[in-house]
Each structure stands twice: as structure tokens, then as C-alpha cells.
Amino acid sequence: MTQPTRDDWMALSDEEVATLVTPHQLALLISQDGTRRYAYLHDPASRQDWVRYTQVVADATLALIEMCFALGVQTVVVGMLWPPNFERGEAYTRAFLSPVGLPRLADAQHGKVYGRWNVRARLSGSWRQAEPWVVEEMEKIAQQMVAVTPTGERLLLWEADAGNIMEAALRAALEVGPSQDAVRAALYPEGPEQIHLAIKGGRIRSLNRVISPLLLDRTDIYITNKLI
């Protein structure tokens, strides 16, 4: 069988790509790195308007997620928050926990996308290592997402990492404490077991801070110029 060229792939319709991709049950990581720059370039007025900024980012992210599912991807992981986001102070944290921040992940706009693609949407990662009051608020969001999407054929994980997931991975690798499989099951009870493809902006070495290294075994990584 001849290996398809890039031009061959680009000539296929979304439906044809999905037919080829779906049987492989692919898990794809996309990073939200660079959202502020994206919003300011596409809607300069969002610079002074937090509500407008979050709407621009939500629209772009959902469009990207829908494109992934349309191409036959089974699991999409969105690298949303990483430890530095939780270290920028209480005002910043309260902003992303405000009604137009993370709670939007369970709102009507997101719910329509979840329903259209038969998605189970979940909050994943080590966010429970954040301060107690932050964990309490994020637990509410996690429960709302389960209520909105109790079941679904596809899986969408909104990754939020507040703690040092590298330490957990190292302990697992050295068999000090829980096994690697146990740590993975605790962080990702509904899967996936592996990320097959990762697309992000910035540096490769920062990838382990965006997503658990427990999922990055044998991952194909593509670095772009600020995807979203």
C-alpha cells in the first residue's frame, strides 16, 4: 500500500478523513497557550473587556474542538490551566472562576457543542492540589459538567493542573507509593490511557506542565505558532 502524501491528505474531505481516523480511537491534545494574543489580534476591543475576551476565546476553542471531532478524533484534551495560572494571585484566580470564566464550560453554548458531538465533557488534571477555596469552586464546575454530559460516545477533557504532576509521575516510575497505572486512573478515570497527537505553541519542554507526562508516552508532538 502506497503511503499517502500530505497533498493526498489535504485533498480529502472531512468525512473521508474521519472514515480513516475513527477506527484508530485517537486522543489529541491541543493547548490554549496564547489565547490573550489571539483575542487581541482578532478583536482589539477585548483588551479592555474581560467578558468579550472570554467570549472570543470560547468561540475559537469550540470551533477547534468541533473540527477535531469532525475529523474522527475520539478524545480531545484541552490544555487549559497550568501551575503558573494558579500562582498569579487571588485576583487572577477569581477572574477565571468568575461566571464568564471556567463555569462557562457547562453553559448553553458549550452544551450545544457537547450534544452535537455526543461528548462526555470532564474537568481533568491535578486541580485538586490548588488552595481549598479554589478546589471547592472547581468541584462545583466539575459536577455541573457531569450533569450536563453524564454519558457520551466521545470524550473531551478540560485539563487544569495546579500541582506538580511531574512529582507524581516520578513517584510512580520509582514505585514509591501508587503505581503509574493507579496515578493515571486517579487523574483520568474515564481515559484516555495515552495522548497520540499533541499540538501546541511555545516550547516542547513546557509540554509536561500542560498535560500529565503519564499520558505522553509515544506521543507525536507538533509545535505551532500559537494555535489558540
Tab-separated table of C-alpha atoms in Angstrom:
chain	number	residue	atom	x	y	z
A	1	MET	CA	0.000	0.000	0.000
A	2	THR	CA	1.376	3.402	-1.015
A	3	GLN	CA	1.894	5.848	1.853
A	4	PRO	CA	-0.418	8.869	1.324
A	5	THR	CA	1.382	12.159	0.790
A	6	ARG	CA	0.478	15.406	2.503
A	7	ASP	CA	-1.239	16.551	-0.691
A	8	ASP	CA	-3.285	13.343	-0.694
A	9	TRP	CA	-4.488	14.052	2.849
A	10	MET	CA	-5.254	17.703	2.123
A	11	ALA	CA	-7.364	16.688	-0.880
A	12	LEU	CA	-9.675	14.552	1.266
A	13	SER	CA	-12.985	15.847	2.602
A	14	ASP	CA	-13.592	15.954	6.374
A	15	GLU	CA	-15.837	12.906	6.022
A	16	GLU	CA	-13.137	10.936	4.200
A	17	VAL	CA	-10.541	11.842	6.828
A	18	ALA	CA	-12.952	10.838	9.601
A	19	THR	CA	-13.513	7.454	7.956
A	20	LEU	CA	-9.768	6.796	8.080
A	21	VAL	CA	-9.133	8.263	11.544
A	22	THR	CA	-12.104	6.983	13.574
A	23	PRO	CA	-11.035	3.304	13.776
A	24	HIS	CA	-7.786	4.330	15.495
A	25	GLN	CA	-9.551	5.896	18.535
A	26	LEU	CA	-7.110	8.819	18.551
A	27	ALA	CA	-6.572	11.064	21.571
A	28	LEU	CA	-5.434	14.597	20.670
A	29	LEU	CA	-4.018	17.317	22.923
A	30	ILE	CA	-4.451	20.964	21.965
A	31	SER	CA	-3.075	23.789	24.076
A	32	GLN	CA	-4.753	27.104	24.836
A	33	ASP	CA	-1.372	28.793	25.093
A	34	GLY	CA	-1.509	32.279	23.555
A	35	THR	CA	-5.238	32.955	23.958
A	36	ARG	CA	-4.713	36.557	25.029
A	37	ARG	CA	-2.653	37.336	21.939
A	38	TYR	CA	-5.224	35.572	19.758
A	39	ALA	CA	-8.108	37.557	21.240
A	40	TYR	CA	-6.350	40.911	20.954
A	41	LEU	CA	-5.420	40.276	17.314
A	42	HIS	CA	-8.923	39.169	16.297
A	43	ASP	CA	-10.897	41.581	18.487
A	44	PRO	CA	-8.815	44.507	19.829
A	45	ALA	CA	-11.774	45.675	21.940
A	46	SER	CA	-11.393	42.537	24.078
A	47	ARG	CA	-8.235	44.032	25.589
A	48	GLN	CA	-10.358	46.168	27.921
A	49	ASP	CA	-13.348	43.841	28.245
A	50	TRP	CA	-12.966	40.558	30.172
A	51	VAL	CA	-16.398	39.275	29.135
A	52	ARG	CA	-15.660	39.981	25.493
A	53	TYR	CA	-12.229	38.375	25.797
A	54	THR	CA	-13.620	35.140	27.254
A	55	GLN	CA	-16.267	35.002	24.503
A	56	VAL	CA	-13.660	35.343	21.737
A	57	VAL	CA	-11.600	32.553	23.299
A	58	ALA	CA	-14.655	30.321	23.827
A	59	ASP	CA	-15.787	30.736	20.212
A	60	ALA	CA	-12.339	29.913	18.816
A	61	THR	CA	-11.722	26.974	21.145
A	62	LEU	CA	-15.108	25.392	20.465
A	63	ALA	CA	-14.602	25.785	16.711
A	64	LEU	CA	-11.259	23.997	17.011
A	65	ILE	CA	-12.771	21.216	19.130
A	66	GLU	CA	-15.586	20.692	16.638
A	67	MET	CA	-13.071	20.476	13.804
A	68	CYS	CA	-11.179	17.748	15.683
A	69	PHE	CA	-14.304	15.675	16.273
A	70	ALA	CA	-15.406	16.177	12.655
A	71	LEU	CA	-12.097	14.647	11.555
A	72	GLY	CA	-12.723	11.488	13.584
A	73	VAL	CA	-10.750	12.180	16.767
A	74	GLN	CA	-12.152	10.186	19.701
A	75	THR	CA	-10.708	12.137	22.656
A	76	VAL	CA	-9.748	15.822	22.766
A	77	VAL	CA	-7.734	17.146	25.708
A	78	VAL	CA	-7.590	20.939	26.021
A	79	GLY	CA	-4.529	22.126	27.972
A	80	MET	CA	-6.342	24.951	29.717
A	81	LEU	CA	-4.615	25.882	33.000
A	82	TRP	CA	-1.173	25.001	34.326
A	83	PRO	CA	0.583	25.731	37.664
A	84	PRO	CA	1.662	29.335	36.853
A	85	ASN	CA	-2.009	30.222	36.286
A	86	PHE	CA	-2.726	29.271	39.893
A	87	GLU	CA	0.268	31.280	41.128
A	88	ARG	CA	-0.683	34.687	39.702
A	89	GLY	CA	-2.589	35.772	42.791
A	90	GLU	CA	-6.117	35.685	44.135
A	91	ALA	CA	-7.474	38.359	41.765
A	92	TYR	CA	-6.404	36.367	38.702
A	93	THR	CA	-7.778	33.131	40.142
A	94	ARG	CA	-11.120	34.717	40.984
A	95	ALA	CA	-11.291	36.067	37.431
A	96	PHE	CA	-11.020	32.631	35.805
A	97	LEU	CA	-13.504	31.268	38.367
A	98	SER	CA	-16.000	34.077	37.677
A	99	PRO	CA	-19.263	33.273	35.825
A	100	VAL	CA	-17.682	34.128	32.443
A	101	GLY	CA	-14.599	32.002	33.191
A	102	LEU	CA	-14.486	28.269	33.901
A	103	PRO	CA	-18.212	27.970	34.735
A	104	ARG	CA	-18.869	28.654	31.046
A	105	LEU	CA	-17.630	25.148	30.303
A	106	ALA	CA	-21.074	23.910	31.378
A	107	ASP	CA	-23.153	26.724	29.828
A	108	ALA	CA	-25.636	26.527	26.947
A	109	GLN	CA	-23.098	27.412	24.233
A	110	HIS	CA	-20.758	24.623	25.288
A	111	GLY	CA	-23.674	22.265	25.953
A	112	LYS	CA	-24.843	22.560	22.340
A	113	VAL	CA	-21.414	21.506	21.095
A	114	TYR	CA	-21.278	18.621	23.574
A	115	GLY	CA	-24.700	17.441	22.443
A	116	ARG	CA	-23.948	17.835	18.738
A	117	TRP	CA	-20.918	15.536	19.022
A	118	ASN	CA	-22.235	13.206	21.739
A	119	VAL	CA	-19.457	14.227	24.131
A	120	ARG	CA	-18.685	13.477	27.765
A	121	ALA	CA	-17.036	16.688	28.991
A	122	ARG	CA	-14.918	16.474	32.127
A	123	LEU	CA	-12.552	18.622	34.184
A	124	SER	CA	-9.249	16.729	34.408
A	125	GLY	CA	-5.757	17.134	35.817
A	126	SER	CA	-4.289	17.939	39.227
A	127	TRP	CA	-6.551	20.917	40.012
A	128	ARG	CA	-7.388	19.378	43.400
A	129	GLN	CA	-3.883	20.410	44.526
A	130	ALA	CA	-4.954	24.066	44.443
A	131	GLU	CA	-5.979	26.041	47.538
A	132	PRO	CA	-9.081	24.653	49.294
A	133	TRP	CA	-11.385	27.504	48.278
A	134	VAL	CA	-10.302	27.096	44.638
A	135	VAL	CA	-10.871	23.333	44.764
A	136	GLU	CA	-14.348	23.929	46.200
A	137	GLU	CA	-15.307	26.191	43.291
A	138	MET	CA	-13.781	23.922	40.667
A	139	GLU	CA	-15.543	20.906	42.161
A	140	LYS	CA	-18.846	22.676	41.504
A	141	ILE	CA	-17.847	23.201	37.873
A	142	ALA	CA	-16.767	19.561	37.543
A	143	GLN	CA	-20.127	18.388	38.893
A	144	GLN	CA	-22.017	20.710	36.530
A	145	MET	CA	-20.144	19.268	33.564
A	146	VAL	CA	-21.052	15.720	34.597
A	147	ALA	CA	-24.683	16.800	34.994
A	148	VAL	CA	-24.716	18.351	31.503
A	149	THR	CA	-22.945	15.378	29.861
A	150	PRO	CA	-23.483	12.267	32.020
A	151	THR	CA	-22.740	9.995	29.065
A	152	GLY	CA	-21.311	10.341	25.583
A	153	GLU	CA	-19.520	8.454	22.836
A	154	ARG	CA	-16.598	10.897	22.629
A	155	LEU	CA	-14.505	12.349	25.462
A	156	LEU	CA	-13.492	15.991	25.980
A	157	LEU	CA	-11.126	16.762	28.852
A	158	TRP	CA	-10.545	20.322	30.047
A	159	GLU	CA	-7.115	19.970	31.672
A	160	ALA	CA	-6.327	22.142	34.712
A	161	ASP	CA	-3.091	21.392	36.574
A	162	ALA	CA	-2.412	23.196	39.836
A	163	GLY	CA	0.221	20.872	41.284
A	164	ASN	CA	3.486	19.313	40.303
A	165	ILE	CA	2.350	16.355	38.205
A	166	MET	CA	5.987	15.551	37.428
A	167	GLU	CA	6.498	14.555	41.070
A	168	ALA	CA	3.533	12.195	40.907
A	169	ALA	CA	4.889	10.642	37.725
A	170	LEU	CA	8.355	10.253	39.244
A	171	ARG	CA	6.995	8.562	42.367
A	172	ALA	CA	5.020	6.199	40.163
A	173	ALA	CA	8.042	5.407	37.990
A	174	LEU	CA	10.141	4.627	41.075
A	175	GLU	CA	7.299	2.587	42.533
A	176	VAL	CA	7.287	4.740	45.647
A	177	GLY	CA	3.628	4.935	46.501
A	178	PRO	CA	0.904	4.297	43.890
A	179	SER	CA	1.786	2.623	40.614
A	180	GLN	CA	1.829	4.576	37.364
A	181	ASP	CA	-1.423	2.933	36.310
A	182	ALA	CA	-3.043	3.872	39.626
A	183	VAL	CA	-1.985	7.520	39.299
A	184	ARG	CA	-3.249	7.636	35.718
A	185	ALA	CA	-6.565	6.087	36.732
A	186	ALA	CA	-6.967	8.622	39.544
A	187	LEU	CA	-6.294	11.617	37.290
A	188	TYR	CA	-8.116	10.281	34.214
A	189	PRO	CA	-10.767	7.783	35.374
A	190	GLU	CA	-12.567	7.876	32.011
A	191	GLY	CA	-9.388	7.796	29.921
A	192	PRO	CA	-7.521	8.229	27.724
A	193	GLU	CA	-4.580	5.988	28.550
A	194	GLN	CA	-2.363	7.817	26.072
A	195	ILE	CA	-2.222	11.031	24.028
A	196	HIS	CA	-1.463	10.060	20.425
A	197	LEU	CA	-1.037	13.562	18.997
A	198	ALA	CA	-0.206	16.884	20.694
A	199	ILE	CA	-0.444	20.292	19.009
A	200	LYS	CA	0.719	23.340	20.931
A	201	GLY	CA	2.567	26.607	20.703
A	202	GLY	CA	5.745	27.586	22.529
A	203	ARG	CA	8.455	25.199	23.691
A	204	ILE	CA	8.420	21.401	23.713
A	205	ARG	CA	9.890	21.289	27.216
A	206	SER	CA	6.819	23.073	28.616
A	207	LEU	CA	4.505	20.294	27.418
A	208	ASN	CA	4.867	18.317	30.660
A	209	ARG	CA	3.470	21.313	32.526
A	210	VAL	CA	0.414	21.479	30.276
A	211	ILE	CA	-0.561	17.822	30.474
A	212	SER	CA	0.408	14.896	32.687
A	213	PRO	CA	3.535	13.076	31.454
A	214	LEU	CA	1.631	9.897	32.294
A	215	LEU	CA	-0.251	10.379	29.008
A	216	LEU	CA	2.672	11.433	26.823
A	217	ASP	CA	4.311	8.072	26.120
A	218	ARG	CA	4.939	7.688	22.362
A	219	THR	CA	3.141	10.951	21.561
A	220	ASP	CA	3.690	12.721	18.228
A	221	ILE	CA	4.268	16.402	19.068
A	222	TYR	CA	3.733	19.345	16.713
A	223	ILE	CA	4.723	22.871	17.738
A	224	THR	CA	2.823	25.701	16.037
A	225	ASN	CA	2.908	29.475	16.172
A	226	LYS	CA	0.226	29.926	18.840
A	227	LEU	CA	-2.738	27.809	17.750
A	228	ILE	CA	-5.240	29.380	20.196
